[in-house]
GROMACS .gro file of C-alpha atoms in nm:
model
  489
    1MET     CA    1  -1.696   1.035   3.808
    2LYS     CA    2  -1.640   0.709   3.629
    3HIS     CA    3  -1.477   0.894   3.335
    4LEU     CA    4  -1.256   1.088   3.573
    5MET     CA    5  -1.135   0.768   3.733
    6GLN     CA    6  -1.058   0.613   3.393
    7LEU     CA    7  -0.870   0.929   3.289
    8PHE     CA    8  -0.669   0.923   3.613
    9PHE     CA    9  -0.587   0.556   3.562
   10CYS     CA   10  -0.459   0.624   3.208
   11PHE     CA   11  -0.236   0.907   3.332
   12PHE     CA   12  -0.101   0.678   3.606
   13ILE     CA   13  -0.016   0.395   3.363
   14CYS     CA   14   0.149   0.632   3.115
   15GLY     CA   15   0.356   0.789   3.391
   16ALA     CA   16   0.467   0.451   3.522
   17LEU     CA   17   0.568   0.336   3.173
   18ALA     CA   18   0.760   0.657   3.114
   19ALA     CA   19   0.941   0.615   3.445
   20GLN     CA   20   1.023   0.255   3.357
   21ASP     CA   21   1.160   0.361   3.016
   22SER     CA   22   1.370   0.628   3.186
   23PHE     CA   23   1.507   0.376   3.438
   24VAL     CA   24   1.595   0.124   3.166
   25ALA     CA   25   1.761   0.390   2.950
   26GLU     CA   26   1.961   0.520   3.245
   27HIS     CA   27   2.089   0.178   3.349
   28ALA     CA   28   2.148   0.053   2.997
   29ALA     CA   29   2.412   0.325   2.964
   30HIS     CA   30   2.619   0.151   3.232
   31GLU     CA   31   2.608  -0.197   3.079
   32PRO     CA   32   2.783  -0.307   2.759
   33ALA     CA   33   2.554  -0.403   2.475
   34ALA     CA   34   2.532  -0.778   2.416
   35GLY     CA   35   2.814  -0.900   2.193
   36VAL     CA   36   2.984  -0.558   2.180
   37LEU     CA   37   3.335  -0.539   2.324
   38PRO     CA   38   3.481  -0.211   2.447
   39GLU     CA   39   3.772  -0.069   2.250
   40ARG     CA   40   4.110  -0.198   2.353
   41ALA     CA   41   4.333   0.047   2.535
   42THR     CA   42   4.626   0.184   2.335
   43ALA     CA   43   4.978   0.287   2.422
   44GLY     CA   44   5.102   0.639   2.368
   45GLU     CA   45   5.196   0.959   2.543
   46ALA     CA   46   4.989   1.021   2.853
   47THR     CA   47   4.811   1.348   2.922
   48VAL     CA   48   4.981   1.509   3.219
   49PRO     CA   49   4.726   1.600   3.488
   50PRO     CA   50   4.740   1.954   3.625
   51PRO     CA   51   4.931   2.020   3.950
   52ARG     CA   52   4.713   2.005   4.260
   53ASP     CA   53   4.752   2.082   4.627
   54PRO     CA   54   4.776   1.799   4.879
   55ARG     CA   55   4.461   1.693   5.056
   56VAL     CA   56   4.363   1.835   5.391
   57PRO     CA   57   4.513   1.603   5.657
   58ASP     CA   58   4.274   1.345   5.802
   59VAL     CA   59   4.172   1.462   6.148
   60GLU     CA   60   4.165   1.120   6.315
   61LYS     CA   61   4.497   1.008   6.167
   62SER     CA   62   4.650   1.339   6.275
   63ARG     CA   63   4.524   1.289   6.629
   64ILE     CA   64   4.667   0.938   6.651
   65ALA     CA   65   5.000   1.050   6.503
   66ALA     CA   66   5.022   1.338   6.752
   67GLN     CA   67   5.012   1.087   7.037
   68LYS     CA   68   5.351   0.960   6.918
   69ASP     CA   69   5.516   1.305   6.938
   70GLU     CA   70   5.809   1.321   7.176
   71GLY     CA   71   5.700   1.658   7.315
   72PRO     CA   72   5.489   1.969   7.254
   73ASP     CA   73   5.748   2.121   7.020
   74THR     CA   74   5.783   1.812   6.796
   75VAL     CA   75   5.590   1.965   6.505
   76ARG     CA   76   5.800   2.283   6.509
   77LYS     CA   77   6.126   2.084   6.518
   78ASN     CA   78   6.014   1.862   6.232
   79GLN     CA   79   5.915   2.161   6.020
   80GLN     CA   80   6.258   2.317   6.083
   81THR     CA   81   6.427   1.995   5.972
   82LEU     CA   82   6.223   1.996   5.652
   83GLU     CA   83   6.320   2.358   5.589
   84PHE     CA   84   6.687   2.357   5.689
   85GLY     CA   85   6.802   1.993   5.715
   86ILE     CA   86   7.037   1.809   5.483
   87SER     CA   87   6.905   1.543   5.248
   88ASP     CA   88   6.972   1.241   5.469
   89GLU     CA   89   6.809   1.409   5.770
   90ILE     CA   90   6.502   1.506   5.571
   91ALA     CA   91   6.468   1.162   5.410
   92ALA     CA   92   6.493   0.994   5.751
   93LEU     CA   93   6.230   1.229   5.895
   94ILE     CA   94   5.984   1.170   5.610
   95LYS     CA   95   6.034   0.797   5.666
   96THR     CA   96   5.908   0.844   6.025
   97PHE     CA   97   5.602   1.026   5.889
   98ILE     CA   98   5.533   0.723   5.668
   99ASP     CA   99   5.589   0.475   5.951
  100ASN     CA  100   5.356   0.672   6.181
  101ASP     CA  101   5.091   0.722   5.910
  102ASP     CA  102   5.121   1.093   5.990
  103PRO     CA  103   4.943   1.323   5.740
  104ARG     CA  104   5.013   1.649   5.927
  105TYR     CA  105   5.316   1.742   5.717
  106ALA     CA  106   5.162   1.698   5.371
  107SER     CA  107   5.177   2.069   5.287
  108ASP     CA  108   5.535   2.108   5.413
  109VAL     CA  109   5.659   1.801   5.224
  110TYR     CA  110   5.473   1.912   4.911
  111GLN     CA  111   5.639   2.254   4.912
  112LEU     CA  112   5.978   2.091   4.961
  113PHE     CA  113   5.912   1.841   4.681
  114ARG     CA  114   5.846   2.120   4.433
  115VAL     CA  115   6.184   2.290   4.492
  116THR     CA  116   6.427   2.019   4.601
  117LYS     CA  117   6.712   1.907   4.378
  118SER     CA  118   6.785   1.603   4.593
  119ARG     CA  119   6.682   1.271   4.440
  120ILE     CA  120   6.657   1.097   4.777
  121VAL     CA  121   6.432   1.370   4.918
  122ARG     CA  122   6.214   1.373   4.606
  123GLU     CA  123   6.172   0.996   4.612
  124ARG     CA  124   6.097   0.985   4.983
  125ALA     CA  125   5.835   1.257   4.932
  126ILE     CA  126   5.671   1.049   4.659
  127GLU     CA  127   5.669   0.751   4.897
  128TYR     CA  128   5.500   0.971   5.159
  129PHE     CA  129   5.223   1.079   4.924
  130MET     CA  130   5.189   0.721   4.800
  131ALA     CA  131   5.135   0.608   5.161
  132LEU     CA  132   4.869   0.879   5.199
  133SER     CA  133   4.710   0.786   4.862
  134ASP     CA  134   4.733   1.155   4.776
  135PRO     CA  135   4.748   1.233   4.400
  136CYS     CA  136   4.910   1.575   4.449
  137VAL     CA  137   5.232   1.483   4.260
  138ALA     CA  138   5.065   1.281   3.983
  139ASP     CA  139   5.172   1.545   3.729
  140TYR     CA  140   5.537   1.477   3.810
  141ALA     CA  141   5.491   1.098   3.803
  142VAL     CA  142   5.318   1.101   3.463
  143THR     CA  143   5.583   1.334   3.321
  144VAL     CA  144   5.848   1.083   3.429
  145LEU     CA  145   5.659   0.790   3.271
  146ASN     CA  146   5.621   0.977   2.943
  147ASP     CA  147   5.998   1.013   2.911
  148PRO     CA  148   6.185   0.784   3.152
  149SER     CA  149   6.507   0.764   2.950
  150ASP     CA  150   6.712   1.016   3.150
  151VAL     CA  151   6.552   0.950   3.488
  152PRO     CA  152   6.709   0.720   3.752
  153ARG     CA  153   6.555   0.375   3.746
  154SER     CA  154   6.452   0.400   4.111
  155THR     CA  155   6.253   0.716   4.037
  156VAL     CA  156   6.077   0.562   3.737
  157SER     CA  157   5.990   0.252   3.938
  158LEU     CA  158   5.854   0.469   4.218
  159ALA     CA  159   5.651   0.677   3.973
  160ILE     CA  160   5.488   0.359   3.840
  161ARG     CA  161   5.399   0.237   4.189
  162TYR     CA  162   5.274   0.581   4.287
  163CYS     CA  163   5.038   0.600   3.988
  164ALA     CA  164   4.903   0.258   4.084
  165ALA     CA  165   4.853   0.362   4.447
  166VAL     CA  166   4.662   0.683   4.366
  167LYS     CA  167   4.472   0.529   4.073
  168CYS     CA  168   4.608   0.780   3.823
  169THR     CA  169   4.410   0.686   3.512
  170GLU     CA  170   4.592   0.952   3.306
  171SER     CA  171   4.909   0.743   3.330
  172VAL     CA  172   4.768   0.437   3.150
  173PRO     CA  173   4.890   0.515   2.792
  174ALA     CA  174   5.243   0.572   2.924
  175LEU     CA  175   5.229   0.248   3.125
  176LEU     CA  176   5.121   0.055   2.816
  177THR     CA  177   5.414   0.207   2.628
  178LEU     CA  178   5.647   0.073   2.896
  179ILE     CA  179   5.486  -0.270   2.858
  180GLU     CA  180   5.547  -0.261   2.482
  181SER     CA  181   5.909  -0.156   2.531
  182ASP     CA  182   6.182  -0.408   2.454
  183LYS     CA  183   6.332  -0.337   2.796
  184GLU     CA  184   6.249  -0.574   3.079
  185ASP     CA  185   6.316  -0.305   3.340
  186TYR     CA  186   5.959  -0.194   3.402
  187PHE     CA  187   5.740  -0.468   3.252
  188ASN     CA  188   5.621  -0.631   3.574
  189GLU     CA  189   5.567  -0.303   3.757
  190ALA     CA  190   5.381  -0.147   3.465
  191VAL     CA  191   5.153  -0.450   3.425
  192TYR     CA  192   5.078  -0.444   3.798
  193ALA     CA  193   4.997  -0.071   3.783
  194VAL     CA  194   4.760  -0.125   3.490
  195SER     CA  195   4.585  -0.401   3.687
  196GLU     CA  196   4.530  -0.153   3.971
  197ILE     CA  197   4.405   0.131   3.753
  198GLY     CA  198   4.246  -0.016   3.444
  199GLY     CA  199   3.920  -0.176   3.336
  200ALA     CA  200   3.788  -0.379   3.044
  201PRO     CA  201   3.983  -0.190   2.771
  202GLU     CA  202   4.309  -0.254   2.955
  203ALA     CA  203   4.215  -0.617   3.021
  204LEU     CA  204   4.158  -0.673   2.649
  205TYR     CA  205   4.493  -0.507   2.577
  206LEU     CA  206   4.676  -0.737   2.821
  207THR     CA  207   4.495  -1.041   2.678
  208ASP     CA  208   4.627  -0.949   2.335
  209VAL     CA  209   4.977  -0.914   2.475
  210PHE     CA  210   4.946  -1.259   2.634
  211LEU     CA  211   4.805  -1.436   2.329
  212ASN     CA  212   4.995  -1.262   2.053
  213GLY     CA  213   5.324  -1.158   2.206
  214ASP     CA  214   5.644  -1.363   2.221
  215ASN     CA  215   5.635  -1.381   2.599
  216PRO     CA  216   5.859  -1.587   2.826
  217ILE     CA  217   5.693  -1.777   3.111
  218ASN     CA  218   5.756  -1.508   3.372
  219ARG     CA  219   5.579  -1.247   3.160
  220LYS     CA  220   5.282  -1.477   3.102
  221GLN     CA  221   5.250  -1.531   3.474
  222THR     CA  222   5.259  -1.157   3.540
  223LEU     CA  223   4.999  -1.090   3.272
  224MET     CA  224   4.766  -1.360   3.400
  225ARG     CA  225   4.779  -1.231   3.757
  226ALA     CA  226   4.697  -0.883   3.628
  227LEU     CA  227   4.402  -1.014   3.426
  228GLY     CA  228   4.272  -1.181   3.739
  229LYS     CA  229   4.278  -0.850   3.924
  230LEU     CA  230   4.107  -0.660   3.642
  231GLN     CA  231   3.813  -0.903   3.644
  232ALA     CA  232   3.679  -0.811   3.302
  233LEU     CA  233   3.397  -1.037   3.185
  234GLU     CA  234   3.507  -0.970   2.828
  235THR     CA  235   3.816  -1.189   2.888
  236TRP     CA  236   3.628  -1.494   3.026
  237ASP     CA  237   3.649  -1.711   2.713
  238SER     CA  238   4.023  -1.652   2.682
  239MET     CA  239   4.080  -1.727   3.051
  240VAL     CA  240   3.890  -2.057   3.025
  241ASP     CA  241   4.090  -2.164   2.718
  242ILE     CA  242   4.416  -2.089   2.900
  243ALA     CA  243   4.309  -2.264   3.222
  244GLU     CA  244   4.210  -2.579   3.034
  245ASP     CA  245   4.522  -2.584   2.816
  246ASP     CA  246   4.755  -2.841   2.974
  247THR     CA  247   5.043  -2.723   2.752
  248GLN     CA  248   5.048  -2.394   2.939
  249ASN     CA  249   5.277  -2.333   3.236
  250THR     CA  250   5.126  -2.457   3.564
  251PHE     CA  251   5.135  -2.115   3.729
  252VAL     CA  252   4.969  -1.954   3.430
  253ARG     CA  253   4.686  -2.209   3.452
  254MET     CA  254   4.662  -2.156   3.828
  255TYR     CA  255   4.617  -1.782   3.792
  256ALA     CA  256   4.370  -1.834   3.507
  257ALA     CA  257   4.161  -2.067   3.725
  258GLU     CA  258   4.154  -1.810   4.004
  259ALA     CA  259   4.068  -1.537   3.752
  260ILE     CA  260   3.766  -1.711   3.601
  261GLY     CA  261   3.635  -1.774   3.951
  262ALA     CA  262   3.680  -1.408   4.044
  263LEU     CA  263   3.456  -1.313   3.752
  264LYS     CA  264   3.169  -1.481   3.945
  265LYS     CA  265   3.012  -1.611   3.628
  266ALA     CA  266   2.797  -1.920   3.691
  267GLU     CA  267   2.949  -2.094   3.389
  268SER     CA  268   3.286  -2.090   3.565
  269VAL     CA  269   3.179  -2.352   3.821
  270PRO     CA  270   3.166  -2.661   3.592
  271VAL     CA  271   3.497  -2.553   3.439
  272LEU     CA  272   3.660  -2.533   3.782
  273VAL     CA  273   3.503  -2.860   3.896
  274ARG     CA  274   3.665  -3.035   3.599
  275LEU     CA  275   3.998  -2.868   3.669
  276PHE     CA  276   3.993  -2.995   4.028
  277GLU     CA  277   4.061  -3.343   3.892
  278ALA     CA  278   4.404  -3.226   3.774
  279ALA     CA  279   4.705  -3.416   3.900
  280ASP     CA  280   4.891  -3.094   3.979
  281PRO     CA  281   4.812  -3.001   4.343
  282ASN     CA  282   4.895  -2.633   4.286
  283LEU     CA  283   4.625  -2.611   4.021
  284ARG     CA  284   4.378  -2.776   4.260
  285GLN     CA  285   4.460  -2.515   4.523
  286TYR     CA  286   4.383  -2.233   4.282
  287VAL     CA  287   4.064  -2.404   4.171
  288ILE     CA  288   3.950  -2.374   4.533
  289LYS     CA  289   4.044  -2.005   4.525
  290GLY     CA  290   3.818  -1.967   4.224
  291LEU     CA  291   3.532  -2.163   4.379
  292ARG     CA  292   3.533  -1.941   4.689
  293ASN     CA  293   3.339  -1.688   4.481
  294PHE     CA  294   3.030  -1.915   4.466
  295PRO     CA  295   2.892  -1.950   4.822
  296ASP     CA  296   2.546  -2.052   4.703
  297ASN     CA  297   2.651  -2.314   4.450
  298ASP     CA  298   2.617  -2.677   4.565
  299GLU     CA  299   2.877  -2.804   4.317
  300ALA     CA  300   3.132  -2.552   4.439
  301ILE     CA  301   3.060  -2.635   4.804
  302ALA     CA  302   3.094  -3.009   4.739
  303VAL     CA  303   3.438  -2.966   4.583
  304ILE     CA  304   3.555  -2.741   4.868
  305ILE     CA  305   3.447  -2.998   5.129
  306GLN     CA  306   3.630  -3.263   4.929
  307GLY     CA  307   3.935  -3.037   4.931
  308ILE     CA  308   3.953  -3.051   5.313
  309ARG     CA  309   4.091  -3.406   5.280
  310ASP     CA  310   4.310  -3.347   4.975
  311ASP     CA  311   4.654  -3.513   4.981
  312TYR     CA  312   4.827  -3.175   4.938
  313TYR     CA  313   4.830  -2.965   5.254
  314ARG     CA  314   4.794  -2.632   5.074
  315VAL     CA  315   4.471  -2.752   4.916
  316ARG     CA  316   4.346  -2.848   5.262
  317ILE     CA  317   4.437  -2.504   5.398
  318GLU     CA  318   4.268  -2.326   5.107
  319SER     CA  319   3.956  -2.538   5.151
  320ILE     CA  320   3.938  -2.481   5.527
  321GLN     CA  321   3.971  -2.106   5.476
  322ALA     CA  322   3.696  -2.122   5.212
  323VAL     CA  323   3.468  -2.305   5.456
  324GLY     CA  324   3.502  -2.017   5.703
  325GLU     CA  325   3.461  -1.745   5.442
  326MET     CA  326   3.157  -1.911   5.283
  327ASN     CA  327   2.999  -2.023   5.613
  328ILE     CA  328   2.978  -2.388   5.509
  329VAL     CA  329   2.847  -2.529   5.837
  330GLN     CA  330   2.807  -2.879   5.697
  331ALA     CA  331   3.186  -2.896   5.676
  332VAL     CA  332   3.234  -2.863   6.054
  333PRO     CA  333   3.289  -3.239   6.121
  334ALA     CA  334   3.565  -3.249   5.858
  335VAL     CA  335   3.733  -2.937   5.997
  336LEU     CA  336   3.714  -3.073   6.353
  337TYR     CA  337   3.883  -3.391   6.236
  338ARG     CA  338   4.162  -3.193   6.070
  339ALA     CA  339   4.208  -2.982   6.386
  340GLU     CA  340   4.279  -3.294   6.588
  341HIS     CA  341   4.443  -3.532   6.345
  342ASP     CA  342   4.611  -3.347   6.058
  343LYS     CA  343   4.981  -3.426   6.035
  344GLU     CA  344   5.063  -3.066   5.934
  345ALA     CA  345   5.068  -2.810   6.216
  346VAL     CA  346   4.989  -2.528   5.971
  347VAL     CA  347   4.668  -2.705   5.869
  348LYS     CA  348   4.563  -2.754   6.231
  349LYS     CA  349   4.626  -2.385   6.299
  350GLU     CA  350   4.388  -2.283   6.020
  351CYS     CA  351   4.107  -2.494   6.168
  352TRP     CA  352   4.059  -2.319   6.502
  353PRO     CA  353   3.935  -1.975   6.387
  354VAL     CA  354   3.710  -2.138   6.128
  355ILE     CA  355   3.550  -2.364   6.389
  356ALA     CA  356   3.486  -2.061   6.610
  357ALA     CA  357   3.353  -1.846   6.326
  358LEU     CA  358   3.100  -2.107   6.216
  359ASN     CA  359   2.946  -2.097   6.567
  360THR     CA  360   2.793  -2.443   6.577
  361PRO     CA  361   2.713  -2.622   6.906
  362GLU     CA  362   2.951  -2.900   6.808
  363GLY     CA  363   3.233  -2.661   6.728
  364ASN     CA  364   3.186  -2.441   7.035
  365ALA     CA  365   3.184  -2.744   7.265
  366PHE     CA  366   3.506  -2.866   7.104
  367LEU     CA  367   3.686  -2.536   7.166
  368THR     CA  368   3.577  -2.496   7.527
  369ASP     CA  369   3.661  -2.860   7.599
  370VAL     CA  370   4.015  -2.797   7.475
  371LEU     CA  371   4.054  -2.517   7.731
  372THR     CA  372   3.930  -2.726   8.022
  373ASP     CA  373   4.081  -3.064   7.932
  374SER     CA  374   4.411  -3.114   8.117
  375LYS     CA  375   4.518  -3.369   7.857
  376LYS     CA  376   4.516  -3.113   7.574
  377SER     CA  377   4.845  -2.937   7.499
  378ASP     CA  378   4.904  -2.575   7.591
  379SER     CA  379   4.965  -2.494   7.226
  380ALA     CA  380   4.615  -2.623   7.144
  381LYS     CA  381   4.471  -2.420   7.432
  382ALA     CA  382   4.636  -2.105   7.298
  383LEU     CA  383   4.486  -2.161   6.954
  384ALA     CA  384   4.141  -2.235   7.095
  385ALA     CA  385   4.150  -1.928   7.320
  386GLU     CA  386   4.245  -1.688   7.041
  387ALA     CA  387   3.981  -1.837   6.812
  388LEU     CA  388   3.711  -1.787   7.076
  389LEU     CA  389   3.818  -1.432   7.154
  390LYS     CA  390   3.820  -1.343   6.785
  391ALA     CA  391   3.469  -1.485   6.749
  392GLU     CA  392   3.358  -1.296   7.065
  393ARG     CA  393   3.249  -1.600   7.263
  394GLY     CA  394   3.385  -1.832   7.532
  395GLU     CA  395   3.528  -1.534   7.722
  396ASP     CA  396   3.474  -1.684   8.070
  397ALA     CA  397   3.665  -2.000   7.983
  398VAL     CA  398   3.952  -1.799   7.834
  399LEU     CA  399   3.977  -1.566   8.135
  400ALA     CA  400   3.968  -1.863   8.374
  401ILE     CA  401   4.266  -2.035   8.214
  402ALA     CA  402   4.451  -1.702   8.185
  403ALA     CA  403   4.404  -1.648   8.559
  404ASP     CA  404   4.550  -1.994   8.623
  405VAL     CA  405   4.862  -1.958   8.410
  406VAL     CA  406   4.943  -1.601   8.519
  407ARG     CA  407   5.035  -1.754   8.856
  408ASP     CA  408   5.210  -2.061   8.717
  409ASP     CA  409   5.565  -1.994   8.599
  410ARG     CA  410   5.586  -2.344   8.452
  411ARG     CA  411   5.338  -2.235   8.183
  412LYS     CA  412   5.488  -1.905   8.074
  413PRO     CA  413   5.461  -1.979   7.700
  414LEU     CA  414   5.085  -2.022   7.733
  415ARG     CA  415   5.066  -1.715   7.958
  416TYR     CA  416   5.240  -1.505   7.693
  417SER     CA  417   5.028  -1.647   7.410
  418LEU     CA  418   4.706  -1.580   7.598
  419GLY     CA  419   4.826  -1.233   7.690
  420LYS     CA  420   4.893  -1.142   7.328
  421ALA     CA  421   4.545  -1.264   7.233
  422LEU     CA  422   4.389  -1.064   7.518
  423VAL     CA  423   4.567  -0.750   7.397
  424LYS     CA  424   4.463  -0.816   7.037
  425TYR     CA  425   4.095  -0.851   7.129
  426ALA     CA  426   4.092  -0.623   7.435
  427ARG     CA  427   3.757  -0.528   7.590
  428PRO     CA  428   3.641  -0.366   7.918
  429SER     CA  429   3.570  -0.701   8.086
  430PHE     CA  430   3.944  -0.780   8.087
  431ALA     CA  431   4.016  -0.542   8.378
  432SER     CA  432   4.081  -0.815   8.637
  433ILE     CA  433   4.315  -1.017   8.418
  434CYS     CA  434   4.500  -0.696   8.328
  435ALA     CA  435   4.560  -0.632   8.700
  436ALA     CA  436   4.682  -0.991   8.741
  437TYR     CA  437   4.937  -0.952   8.462
  438LEU     CA  438   5.056  -0.618   8.605
  439ALA     CA  439   5.102  -0.777   8.949
  440SER     CA  440   5.337  -1.048   8.820
  441SER     CA  441   5.704  -1.063   8.919
  442ASP     CA  442   5.792  -1.154   8.558
  443ALA     CA  443   5.888  -0.849   8.349
  444SER     CA  444   5.753  -0.991   8.023
  445THR     CA  445   5.418  -1.064   8.187
  446VAL     CA  446   5.403  -0.710   8.325
  447ALA     CA  447   5.480  -0.572   7.978
  448ILE     CA  448   5.177  -0.760   7.842
  449GLY     CA  449   4.968  -0.613   8.125
  450LEU     CA  450   5.081  -0.264   8.023
  451GLU     CA  451   4.987  -0.331   7.661
  452LEU     CA  452   4.646  -0.448   7.776
  453TYR     CA  453   4.604  -0.135   7.987
  454ARG     CA  454   4.707   0.082   7.693
  455ALA     CA  455   4.434  -0.079   7.484
  456GLU     CA  456   4.145  -0.026   7.728
  457ARG     CA  457   4.263   0.213   8.007
  458PHE     CA  458   4.096   0.016   8.286
  459PRO     CA  459   4.031   0.255   8.582
  460ALA     CA  460   4.091  -0.033   8.827
  461ALA     CA  461   4.442  -0.087   8.689
  462GLU     CA  462   4.555   0.276   8.673
  463GLU     CA  463   4.711   0.276   9.021
  464ALA     CA  464   4.927  -0.026   8.933
  465VAL     CA  465   5.046   0.147   8.615
  466ARG     CA  466   5.131   0.464   8.810
  467SER     CA  467   5.329   0.258   9.059
  468LEU     CA  468   5.531   0.112   8.774
  469ALA     CA  469   5.590   0.460   8.632
  470GLU     CA  470   5.743   0.564   8.965
  471ASN     CA  471   5.944   0.245   9.017
  472ASN     CA  472   6.305   0.312   8.917
  473ARG     CA  473   6.380  -0.062   8.930
  474ALA     CA  474   6.114  -0.149   8.672
  475GLY     CA  475   6.350  -0.078   8.380
  476ALA     CA  476   6.183  -0.083   8.040
  477ASN     CA  477   5.842  -0.128   8.200
  478GLN     CA  478   5.885   0.199   8.389
  479LYS     CA  479   5.954   0.382   8.062
  480MET     CA  480   5.658   0.214   7.899
  481ALA     CA  481   5.427   0.304   8.189
  482ARG     CA  482   5.541   0.667   8.176
  483ARG     CA  483   5.477   0.684   7.799
  484ILE     CA  484   5.129   0.536   7.844
  485LEU     CA  485   5.042   0.789   8.114
  486GLY     CA  486   5.196   1.078   7.919
  487ILE     CA  487   5.457   1.152   8.185
  488THR     CA  488   5.758   1.340   8.048
  489ASP     CA  489   6.093   1.392   8.221
   0.00000   0.00000   0.00000
């Protein structure tokens, strides 16, 4: 028995070691070997992907789009326009599909795209598929990028943006060729597309273009923003050198500082901390952007808290936003002070949602006190109310002040501001305030009540909405009520 147990134990250990070796081998394939850089991407002719059918329309998006139809025969009429309409009519119709995020016509537009000779129709169709993130016309777009010389500039530009939107990796060699071209026409758009599609090989390529090319300032700025989006660790050393080089253009250094932060490498923090001492306030702002990627680093947090009282208002805004994103509760006293005393209204405005999001007793008491204190301005009350609703707390205090102002025509601006916030964060418990808005003699107030009803369909308010739909003197609100209830003439 003893020998059997020893034998079993040996088999168990061997199996575990084999599994561990398998795991390591599997995961090592996904990580670059230490000190080995991937090959740089190269320019050239792109391989054209095969044609493909459009995707099956999303059911939920189709349902929502159908609610905007003017009548039961809308789909048939639209399909007839696509089949028999003139170019301007078709282009205008496809624009409505884009505006309504309506995927139901993908197959019809695709068939038209393949046969049309109209540039405006072809371009509007590409815009439609770009909005749907559907790669069904990627073969056409890559063909254009391979040989753009005889193609209208607007079409080439659209093909670049389309490839970026659908992440068409096949297009990368052609995009790099456009970047290498002496023409300025497509440089910025091609660099942006590469930043959307590429990875480490493309990042190394763009770094070479930055360091070795004869680039004007605007090109350097474009390249640096793209490198920040690509977030390739292989470019970290170059990004640090550029960020610390005070002979570089300020915007280039700003984007480099943001980029090294986005790489989330611990070694970036001391670099950014040093850069925060720069005299240029724009660079300090982007240092904060970089430090936002290190929520657990004490050095980063200390600099962000310091940034709340920076002389430059944009640095203060960036720091306040970082406090909310990183949940830096120890910064609440500083943010409260800014909310009350900052000389810039835009800074004050940034404070309210952050105070609410951090959900501290001190912050919550401050917000509710603003709503109940008669000495506080109505503009402050509006900001406090929206912040509380967004954070899903303080509802009773918000509804109480809304009930007060809905009856007070001297405070219409606050009534409208509160109404918009109530619509934005609508919930079933808003039924009573919805009825109060609908009962107002002020048309704009009633319109807000209708929007609130549309959002939650309160049973208690349905009768009031039906009364409006039947009231011929209600003007625009009658039409709105009828649309909400689905009443057609």
